[in-house]
Amino acid sequence: MANVTLRNVRKTYPGGFEAIKGVNVDVGDGQFCVLVGPSGCGKSTLLRMVAGLETVTGGEIDIGGKVVNQVEPADRDIAMVFQNYALYPHMSVFNNMAYGLRNRGMKEAEIKARVEEAARVLELAPMLDRKPRQLSGGQRQRVAMGRAIVRQPKVFLFDEPLSNLDAKLRIAMRVEIRKLQRRLNTTSIYVTHDQLEAMTLADILVVMNGGQVEQIGNPLAIYEKPATTFVASFIGAPPMNLMSTRPDEIKSQLGGAGDAGILGIRPEDFVITDQTPAGGVALPLTVEAIERVGAETFVYGSRQQDDKRVAATPGELPPGEIIVRIPGSEAPPIGQKIRVAAVRQKLHLFSGDGRTRIEA
Amino acid sequence: MVEQEGFRRYVAHIVLWIGIAIVAFPVYVAIVASTQDNALIANGQMSLLPGGHFFEVYYQTIFVGTSGSTREPVANMMLNSLVMALLIAVGKIAISIISAYGIVYFRFPFRMPIFWIIFITLMLPVEVRIYPTYKIVADLHMLDSYAGLALPLIASATATLLFRQFFMTVPDELLEASRIDGAGPLRFFWDTLLPLSRTNMAALFVILFILGWNQYLWPLLITTRDDMQTIQIGIRKMMTTNDALTEWPIVMATAVLAMLPPVFVVVAMQKLFVRGLVETEK
Ligand SMILES: Nc1ncnc2c1ncn2[C@@H]1O[C@H](COP(=O)(O)OP(=O)(O)OP(=O)(O)O)[C@@H](O)[C@H]1O
Ligand SMILES: [Mg+2]
């Protein structure tokens, strides 16, 4: 049981590339922290620094009140689950889980008890004698989990542990991991680029971009009040619609707030209507494409003008295209002109460079 | 394989059988000759059917040796060859796996220059550096010893390269998982890397054992005593320049015996590496 605190952590790789540019995160005891961000933003680097697999080139990493910058991975009292599981191919499932304990000189009886308990929890008991290659992907994933939990470490570290599983299993394992973590109440740091995983697992969500933290907080709070346009477009699927407030059509509707620069509206906050809610925004659209998912339908519409002044960031739509989410499967036909509107409370306003949120 | 029409398949088979016959015929002649009477062979009247002297010829070859020339029982030659081949094969594997481990997994000054130096020794086989090597071995008083036979042949760039290539395919995460599991460099090597290299080691062992067994030039130079000579040297010594004095059945029996250990190693290890290939790790 321990806090993990990162103080102004930096990483410059040999060769001069600065992968982490000063990160501050505080994960409380027993909390589940998720690092999320696009590929290459430094999530794995940061996690591996906590594990002790990468050197820290600036700042401090503190686990349970002790600065561990110079401590060997084995002595940090952490356990890590790797994306490719990194099971020892030549060892049985039992030995895979027992290896770390044996290296610590634990009594064989105690090892057996711990491994069997973990195997029971993870439903691996019938497979203890098998080699990793005789297991399915999901079972291997559970062995990797088992290897982490038998250690009873202060901190679990996960680097995209579910990304090699198929969609269904991923959801099942996601729930498993969360349940297990709740029960063991072990501080955890979890890396993913899947924003759905991030939203569902996190107590604390850390959104990273380009080696920096964009926003930290409760996932729902981040969803409701993204601090930057990057966060706005990264968290939530499909992404938030971002548009310039410049066109007169929008500016006039927003009144004074029209100076903000960028307006964001989530697809689900639009309704198709001919009315314009007071203080809200209404847009005329031409329906370009329809995606029916069953319970909901996504309408892709284009605005008449093409405004290219808001640059596309990852996950964002090309300028001028708007996604509207409507419940059910009823949708207007392609080519039809519609009007969509969002109420005042659902508008997100950002400064022109997208770096700050403006509360209207 | 795609089923071929009858005629072409027969042609293919006939060609293959001819190939086998060409390869196998000398072996057959050696076996047959080793069971016949020396006088018959010396007269050029050797028959192509086995003779009746199998037991006496082999008994004499293994335990007594020729009556002229070297007079050393072949059992002893085989022992020498075996010790040398095993020392070379095991030594080469041990040295090269350790040096490959050092080069792949440790950052130390001049790592790459050292790697290139090892690489360059590929261009210096024993034949090229034979005089200085002989001088060193002689100065160390290792002539006529197993150490002298094996040591100079142990350093191996090829095997080092092979292990280096293999280690580079082992995922980094295994090392990282080991570090988190509290295994130091030696433990990682012993507990993870060695077991994973098993099939590579088996394959190399077969190749290196045969290489060591068939050494000719080096043992010829550094062994002077008959009781230290290897079987390959022994065969050569048995054949005196005067054809009539050569005890051909014994020479042939020795040749047949010389073939057995490599055949045995190939057959025995083949099982191991086929199993290794089937159960591909990772
Ligand atoms: N050993 C290294 N040397 C130099 N640069 C590196 C090294 N490892 C990673 N990087 C760089 O650091 C940046 C962050 O890499 P990192 O692996 O942390 O990304 P990530 O957020 O985990 O991405 P992904 O989601 O694709 O796994 C990348 O731009 C990468 O190119
Ligand atoms: Mg990564």
CSV table of C-alpha atoms and ligand atoms in Angstrom, one decimal, chain A residues 11-20 37-48 54 83 159-160 191-193 208 211, ligand 1:
chain,number,residue,atom,x,y,z
A,11,LYS,CA,13.3,12.0,-19.4
A,12,THR,CA,15.8,12.7,-22.1
A,13,TYR,CA,16.8,9.6,-24.0
A,14,PRO,CA,20.5,9.2,-24.9
A,15,GLY,CA,20.6,10.9,-28.3
A,16,GLY,CA,18.8,14.0,-26.9
A,17,PHE,CA,15.2,13.2,-27.5
A,18,GLU,CA,13.1,14.6,-24.6
A,19,ALA,CA,10.3,12.1,-24.1
A,20,ILE,CA,9.0,13.4,-20.8
A,37,GLY,CA,-2.6,9.7,-24.7
A,38,PRO,CA,-1.8,9.2,-28.4
A,39,SER,CA,0.9,6.9,-29.6
A,40,GLY,CA,4.4,8.2,-28.8
A,41,CYS,CA,3.3,10.7,-26.1
A,42,GLY,CA,5.6,9.1,-23.5
A,43,LYS,CA,3.1,6.9,-21.5
A,44,SER,CA,5.3,3.8,-21.6
A,45,THR,CA,8.4,5.8,-20.9
A,46,LEU,CA,6.8,7.3,-17.8
A,47,LEU,CA,5.5,3.9,-16.6
A,48,ARG,CA,8.9,2.3,-17.2
A,54,GLU,CA,14.4,3.6,-17.5
A,83,GLN,CA,1.8,-5.6,-23.3
A,159,ASP,CA,1.5,-1.3,-19.9
A,160,GLU,CA,-1.4,-1.7,-22.3
A,191,VAL,CA,-1.2,2.8,-19.5
A,192,THR,CA,-3.6,2.7,-22.4
A,193,HIS,CA,-4.4,4.6,-25.6
A,208,MET,CA,-0.8,13.1,-21.8
A,211,GLY,CA,5.6,14.3,-23.1
C,1,LIG,N1,15.0,4.0,-26.2
C,1,LIG,C1,14.6,5.2,-26.7
C,1,LIG,N2,15.5,6.1,-27.3
C,1,LIG,C2,15.0,7.2,-27.9
C,1,LIG,N3,13.7,7.5,-28.0
C,1,LIG,C3,12.8,6.7,-27.4
C,1,LIG,C4,13.2,5.5,-26.8
C,1,LIG,N4,12.1,4.9,-26.4
C,1,LIG,C5,11.1,5.7,-26.8
C,1,LIG,N5,11.5,6.8,-27.4
C,1,LIG,C6,10.7,7.9,-27.9
C,1,LIG,O1,10.0,8.4,-26.8
C,1,LIG,C7,8.7,8.8,-27.2
C,1,LIG,C8,7.7,8.1,-26.2
C,1,LIG,O2,7.7,6.8,-26.3
C,1,LIG,P1,6.8,5.8,-25.5
C,1,LIG,O3,7.2,4.4,-25.8
C,1,LIG,O4,6.8,6.2,-24.1
C,1,LIG,O5,5.4,6.2,-26.2
C,1,LIG,P2,4.0,5.6,-25.8
C,1,LIG,O6,3.2,6.8,-25.3
C,1,LIG,O7,4.0,4.5,-24.9
C,1,LIG,O8,3.4,5.2,-27.2
C,1,LIG,P3,2.5,3.9,-27.6
C,1,LIG,O9,1.1,4.2,-27.3
C,1,LIG,O10,2.8,3.8,-29.1
C,1,LIG,O11,3.1,2.7,-26.8
C,1,LIG,C9,8.5,8.3,-28.6
C,1,LIG,O12,8.5,9.4,-29.4
C,1,LIG,C10,9.6,7.4,-28.8
C,1,LIG,O13,10.1,7.5,-30.2
